[in-house]
PDB file of C-alpha atoms in Angstrom:
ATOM      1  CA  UNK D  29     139.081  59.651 151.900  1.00 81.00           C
ATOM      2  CA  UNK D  30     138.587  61.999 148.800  1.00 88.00           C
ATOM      3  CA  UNK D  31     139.619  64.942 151.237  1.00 90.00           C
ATOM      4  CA  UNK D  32     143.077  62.952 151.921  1.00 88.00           C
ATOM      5  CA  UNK D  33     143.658  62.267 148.530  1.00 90.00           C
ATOM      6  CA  UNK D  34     142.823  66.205 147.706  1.00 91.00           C
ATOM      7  CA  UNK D  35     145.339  66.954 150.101  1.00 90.00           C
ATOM      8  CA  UNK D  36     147.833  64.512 148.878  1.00 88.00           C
ATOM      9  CA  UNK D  37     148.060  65.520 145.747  1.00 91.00           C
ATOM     10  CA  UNK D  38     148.032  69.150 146.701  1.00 91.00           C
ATOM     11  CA  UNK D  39     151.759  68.139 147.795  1.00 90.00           C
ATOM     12  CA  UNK D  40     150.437  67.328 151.599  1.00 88.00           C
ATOM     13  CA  UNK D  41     151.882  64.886 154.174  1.00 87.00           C
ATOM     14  CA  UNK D  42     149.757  61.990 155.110  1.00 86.00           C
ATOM     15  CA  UNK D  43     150.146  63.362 158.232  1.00 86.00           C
ATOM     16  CA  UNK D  44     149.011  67.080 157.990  1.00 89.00           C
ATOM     17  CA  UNK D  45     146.151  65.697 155.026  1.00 89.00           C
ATOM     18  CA  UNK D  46     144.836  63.606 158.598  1.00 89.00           C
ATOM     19  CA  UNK D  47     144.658  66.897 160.659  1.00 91.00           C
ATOM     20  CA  UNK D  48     143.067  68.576 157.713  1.00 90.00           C
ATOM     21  CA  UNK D  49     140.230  65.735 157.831  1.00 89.00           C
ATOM     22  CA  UNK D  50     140.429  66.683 162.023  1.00 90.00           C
ATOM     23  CA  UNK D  51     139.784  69.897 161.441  1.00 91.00           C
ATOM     24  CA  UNK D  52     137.275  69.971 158.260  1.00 90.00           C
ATOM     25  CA  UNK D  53     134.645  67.305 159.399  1.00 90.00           C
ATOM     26  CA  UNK D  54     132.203  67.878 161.707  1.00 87.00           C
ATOM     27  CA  UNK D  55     131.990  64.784 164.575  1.00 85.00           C
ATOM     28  CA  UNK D  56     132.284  62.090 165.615  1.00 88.00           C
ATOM     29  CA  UNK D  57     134.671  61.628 162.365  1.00 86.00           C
ATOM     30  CA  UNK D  58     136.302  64.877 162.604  1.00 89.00           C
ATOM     31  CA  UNK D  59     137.248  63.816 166.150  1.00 91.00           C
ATOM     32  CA  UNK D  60     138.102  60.753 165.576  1.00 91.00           C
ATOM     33  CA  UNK D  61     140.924  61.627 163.020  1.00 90.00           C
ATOM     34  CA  UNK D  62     142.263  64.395 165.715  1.00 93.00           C
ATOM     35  CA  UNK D  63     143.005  61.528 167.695  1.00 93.00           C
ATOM     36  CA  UNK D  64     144.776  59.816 165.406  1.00 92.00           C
ATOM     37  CA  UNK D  65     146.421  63.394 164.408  1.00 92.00           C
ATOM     38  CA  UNK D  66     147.726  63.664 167.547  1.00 93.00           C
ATOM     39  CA  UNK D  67     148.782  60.033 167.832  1.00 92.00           C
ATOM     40  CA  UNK D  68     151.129  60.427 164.567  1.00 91.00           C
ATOM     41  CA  UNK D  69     152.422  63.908 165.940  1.00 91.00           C
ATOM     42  CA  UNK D  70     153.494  61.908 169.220  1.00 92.00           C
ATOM     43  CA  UNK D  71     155.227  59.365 167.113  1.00 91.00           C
ATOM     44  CA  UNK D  72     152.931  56.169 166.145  1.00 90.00           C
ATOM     45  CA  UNK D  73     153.195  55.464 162.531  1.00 89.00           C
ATOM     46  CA  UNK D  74     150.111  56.200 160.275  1.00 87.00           C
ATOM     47  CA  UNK D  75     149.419  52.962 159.578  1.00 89.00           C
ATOM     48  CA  UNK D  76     149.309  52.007 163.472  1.00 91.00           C
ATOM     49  CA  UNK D  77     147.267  54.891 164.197  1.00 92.00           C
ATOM     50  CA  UNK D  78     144.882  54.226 161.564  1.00 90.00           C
ATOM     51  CA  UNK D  79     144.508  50.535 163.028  1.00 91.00           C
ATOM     52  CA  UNK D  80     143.486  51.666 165.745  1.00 92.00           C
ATOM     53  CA  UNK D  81     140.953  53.755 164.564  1.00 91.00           C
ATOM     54  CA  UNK D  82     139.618  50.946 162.721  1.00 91.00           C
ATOM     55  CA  UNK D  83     139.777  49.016 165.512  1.00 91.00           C
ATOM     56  CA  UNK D  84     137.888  51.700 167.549  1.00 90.00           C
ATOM     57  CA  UNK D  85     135.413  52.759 165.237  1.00 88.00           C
ATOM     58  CA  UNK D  86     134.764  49.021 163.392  1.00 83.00           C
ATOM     59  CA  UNK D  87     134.131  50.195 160.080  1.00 86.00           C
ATOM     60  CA  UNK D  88     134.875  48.069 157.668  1.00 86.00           C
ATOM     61  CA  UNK D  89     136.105  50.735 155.137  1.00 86.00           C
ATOM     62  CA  UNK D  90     138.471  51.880 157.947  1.00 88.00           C
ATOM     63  CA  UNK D  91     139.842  48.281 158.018  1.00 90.00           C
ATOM     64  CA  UNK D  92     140.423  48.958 154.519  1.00 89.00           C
ATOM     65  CA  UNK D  93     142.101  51.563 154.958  1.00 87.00           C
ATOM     66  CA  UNK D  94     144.048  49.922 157.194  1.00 88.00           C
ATOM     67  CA  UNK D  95     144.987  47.439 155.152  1.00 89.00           C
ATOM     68  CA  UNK D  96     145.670  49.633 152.478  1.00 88.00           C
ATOM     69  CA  UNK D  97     148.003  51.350 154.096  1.00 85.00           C
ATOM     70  CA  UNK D  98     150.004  48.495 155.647  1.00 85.00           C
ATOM     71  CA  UNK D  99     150.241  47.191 151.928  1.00 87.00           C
ATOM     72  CA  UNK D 100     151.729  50.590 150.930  1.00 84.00           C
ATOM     73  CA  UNK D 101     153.958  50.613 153.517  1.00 82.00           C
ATOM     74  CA  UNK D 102     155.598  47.356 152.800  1.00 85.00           C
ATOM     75  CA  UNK D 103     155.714  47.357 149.066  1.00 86.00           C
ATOM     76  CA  UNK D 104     155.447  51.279 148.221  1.00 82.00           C
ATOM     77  CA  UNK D 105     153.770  52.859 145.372  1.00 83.00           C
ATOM     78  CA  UNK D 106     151.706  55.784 145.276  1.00 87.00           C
ATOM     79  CA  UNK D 107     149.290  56.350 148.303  1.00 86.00           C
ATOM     80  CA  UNK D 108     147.090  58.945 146.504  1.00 89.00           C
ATOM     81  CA  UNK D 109     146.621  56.787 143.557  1.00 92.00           C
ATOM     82  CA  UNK D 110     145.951  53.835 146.114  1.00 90.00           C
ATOM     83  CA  UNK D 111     142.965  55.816 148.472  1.00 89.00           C
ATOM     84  CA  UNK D 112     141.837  57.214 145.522  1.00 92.00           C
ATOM     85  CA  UNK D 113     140.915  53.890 144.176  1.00 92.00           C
ATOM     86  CA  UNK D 114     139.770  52.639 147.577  1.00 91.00           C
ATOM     87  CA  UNK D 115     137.333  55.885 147.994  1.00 92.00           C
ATOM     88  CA  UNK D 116     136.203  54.806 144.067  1.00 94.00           C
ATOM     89  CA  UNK D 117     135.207  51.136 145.668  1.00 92.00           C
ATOM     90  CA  UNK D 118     133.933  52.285 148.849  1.00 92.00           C
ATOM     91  CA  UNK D 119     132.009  54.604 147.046  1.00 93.00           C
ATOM     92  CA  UNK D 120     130.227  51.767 144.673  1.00 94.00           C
ATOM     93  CA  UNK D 121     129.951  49.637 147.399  1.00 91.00           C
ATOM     94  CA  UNK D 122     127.903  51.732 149.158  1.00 91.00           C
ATOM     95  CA  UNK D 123     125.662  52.002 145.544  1.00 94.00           C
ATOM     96  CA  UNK D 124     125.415  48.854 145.316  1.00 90.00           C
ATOM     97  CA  UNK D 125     124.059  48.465 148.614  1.00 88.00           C
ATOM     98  CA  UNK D 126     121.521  50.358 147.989  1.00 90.00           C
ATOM     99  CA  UNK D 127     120.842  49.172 145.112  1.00 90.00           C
ATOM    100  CA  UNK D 128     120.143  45.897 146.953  1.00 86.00           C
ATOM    101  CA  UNK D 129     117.741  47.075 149.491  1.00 84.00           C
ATOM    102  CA  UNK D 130     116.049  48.836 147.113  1.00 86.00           C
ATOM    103  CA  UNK D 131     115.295  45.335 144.871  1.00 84.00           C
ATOM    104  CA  UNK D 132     114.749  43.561 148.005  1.00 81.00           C
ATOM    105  CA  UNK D 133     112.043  46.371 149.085  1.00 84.00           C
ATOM    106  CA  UNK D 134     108.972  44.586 147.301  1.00 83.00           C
ATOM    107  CA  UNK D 135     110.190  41.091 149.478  1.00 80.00           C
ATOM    108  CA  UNK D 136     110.520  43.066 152.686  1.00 81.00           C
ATOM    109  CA  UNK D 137     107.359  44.408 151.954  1.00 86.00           C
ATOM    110  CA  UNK D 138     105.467  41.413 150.893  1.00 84.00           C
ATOM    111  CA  UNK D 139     106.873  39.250 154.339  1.00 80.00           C
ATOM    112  CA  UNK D 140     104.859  42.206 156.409  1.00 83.00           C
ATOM    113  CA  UNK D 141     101.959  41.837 154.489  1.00 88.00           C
ATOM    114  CA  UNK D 142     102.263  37.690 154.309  1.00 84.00           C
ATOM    115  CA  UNK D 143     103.012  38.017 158.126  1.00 84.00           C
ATOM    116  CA  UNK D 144     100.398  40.903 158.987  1.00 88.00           C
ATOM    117  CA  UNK D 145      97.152  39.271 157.109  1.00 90.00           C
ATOM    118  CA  UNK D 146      96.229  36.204 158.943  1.00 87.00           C
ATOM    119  CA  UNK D 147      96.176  37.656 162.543  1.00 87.00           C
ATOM    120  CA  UNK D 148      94.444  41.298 161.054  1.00 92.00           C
ATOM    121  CA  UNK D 149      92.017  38.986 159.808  1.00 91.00           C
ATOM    122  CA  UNK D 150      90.979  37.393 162.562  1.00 86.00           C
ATOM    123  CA  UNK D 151      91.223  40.010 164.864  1.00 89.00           C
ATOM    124  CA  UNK D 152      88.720  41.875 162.236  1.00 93.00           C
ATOM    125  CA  UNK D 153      86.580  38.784 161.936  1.00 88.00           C
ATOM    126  CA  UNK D 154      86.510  39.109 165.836  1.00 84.00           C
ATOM    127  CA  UNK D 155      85.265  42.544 166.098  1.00 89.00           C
ATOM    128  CA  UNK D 156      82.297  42.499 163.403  1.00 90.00           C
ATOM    129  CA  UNK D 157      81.409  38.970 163.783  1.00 86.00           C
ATOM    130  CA  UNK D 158      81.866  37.804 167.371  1.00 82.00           C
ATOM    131  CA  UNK D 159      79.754  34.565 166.689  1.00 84.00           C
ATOM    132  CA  UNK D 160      81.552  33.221 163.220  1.00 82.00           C
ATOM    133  CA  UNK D 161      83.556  31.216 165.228  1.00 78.00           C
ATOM    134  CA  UNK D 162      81.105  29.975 167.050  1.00 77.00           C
ATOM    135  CA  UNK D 163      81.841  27.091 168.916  1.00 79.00           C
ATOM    136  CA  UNK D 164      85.585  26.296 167.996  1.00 81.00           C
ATOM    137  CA  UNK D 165      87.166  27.679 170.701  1.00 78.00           C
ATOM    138  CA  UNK D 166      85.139  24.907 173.131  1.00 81.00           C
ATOM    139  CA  UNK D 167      87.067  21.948 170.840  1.00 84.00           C
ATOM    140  CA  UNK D 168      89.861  20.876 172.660  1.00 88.00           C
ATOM    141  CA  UNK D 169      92.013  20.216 169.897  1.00 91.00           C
ATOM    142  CA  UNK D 170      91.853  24.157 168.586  1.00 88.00           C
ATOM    143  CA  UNK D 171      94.428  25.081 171.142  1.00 87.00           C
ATOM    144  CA  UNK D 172      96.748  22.935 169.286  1.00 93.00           C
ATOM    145  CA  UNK D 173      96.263  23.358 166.216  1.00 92.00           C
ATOM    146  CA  UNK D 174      96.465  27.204 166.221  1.00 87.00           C
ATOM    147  CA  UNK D 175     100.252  27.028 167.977  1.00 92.00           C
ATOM    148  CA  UNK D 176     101.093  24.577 165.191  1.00 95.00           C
ATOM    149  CA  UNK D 177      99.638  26.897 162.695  1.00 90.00           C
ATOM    150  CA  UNK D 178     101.526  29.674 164.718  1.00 88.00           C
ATOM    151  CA  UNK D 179     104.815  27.950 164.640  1.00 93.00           C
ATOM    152  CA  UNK D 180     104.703  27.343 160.703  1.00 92.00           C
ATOM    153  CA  UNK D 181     103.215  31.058 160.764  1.00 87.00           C
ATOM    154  CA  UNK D 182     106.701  32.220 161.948  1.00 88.00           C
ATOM    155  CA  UNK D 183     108.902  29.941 160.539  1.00 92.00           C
ATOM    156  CA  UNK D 184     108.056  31.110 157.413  1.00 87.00           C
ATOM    157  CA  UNK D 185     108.841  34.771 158.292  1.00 84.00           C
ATOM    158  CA  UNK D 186     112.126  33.866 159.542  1.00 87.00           C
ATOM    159  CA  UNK D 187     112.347  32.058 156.302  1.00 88.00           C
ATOM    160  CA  UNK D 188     111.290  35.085 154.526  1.00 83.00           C
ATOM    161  CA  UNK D 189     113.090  37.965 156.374  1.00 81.00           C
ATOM    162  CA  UNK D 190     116.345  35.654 155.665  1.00 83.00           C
ATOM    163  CA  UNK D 191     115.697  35.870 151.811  1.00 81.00           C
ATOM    164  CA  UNK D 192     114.948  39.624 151.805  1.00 77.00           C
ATOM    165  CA  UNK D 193     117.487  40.528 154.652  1.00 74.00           C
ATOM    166  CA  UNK D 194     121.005  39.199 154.103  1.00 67.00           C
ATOM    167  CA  UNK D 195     124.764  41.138 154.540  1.00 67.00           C
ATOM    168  CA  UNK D 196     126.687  42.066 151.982  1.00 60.00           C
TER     169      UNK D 196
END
């Protein structure tokens, strides 16, 4: 976007500032916006083109794009100024996305570990203590009892991996 918006206020066309973006970035982008390059030189508007690379590609700044440019081409106004501001939020978005996983890290983290410990442990216990079991595994009822324990095991990293892993 900040390469259109370069080229717009150079004095550009939309439609040459989308071939410069054809020609400038390296793929699958790059060949993406030849394609819808050569749809506007063949006569589809920009903002149909542009649909359809959002619909193509399915990124959801695309779709703003999109949008954007549907919005502009209804009720005007200045389309640098507009994907300027768009680039500026897409942009911060993407921070704050980041910004997100990184605070969630120490939960993501701590569900592995939470998840991880109870089965390490026992297969550990197994290994240098064959016998500390002993005879628990002949009770009939241990069978069970560990795929209750099992099922509350994983329930609670569902539980967890939907706190720490969410969309935004």
């Amino acid at each position: 976007l900040d390469m259109i918006v370069r080229s717009l206020r150079a004095g550009h066309p939309a439609s040459v500032a989308i071939a410069l973006v054809a020609r400038e970035m390296p793929d699958p982008l790059g060949t993406e916006f030849g394609i819808v390059s050569d749809e506007i030189t063949f006569g589809l508007s920009l903002e149909n083109a542009v649909r359809k690379l959002s619909q193509r590609v399915g990124y959801e700044g695309l779709h703003l794009l999109s949008v954007s440019l549907s919005i502009q081409s209804k009720t005007g106004g200045n389309l640098t100024e507009i994907l300027s501001n768009l680039s500026s939020v897409l942009r911060e978005r993407q921070k704050l996305r980041l910004k997100i996983r990184a605070l969630s890290a120490e939960g993501r983290m701590s569900a592995w570990i939470i998840s991880l410990f109870p089965v390490a442990m026992f297969i550990i216990l197994q290994f240098a203590a064959p016998a500390y079991y002993g005879n628990v595994w002949n009770n009939p009822i241990i069978t069970p009892v560990f795929l209750i324990f099992g099922a509350w095991a994983l329930l609670g990293d569902f539980v967890i991996y939907r706190m720490v892993n969410f969309d935004f």
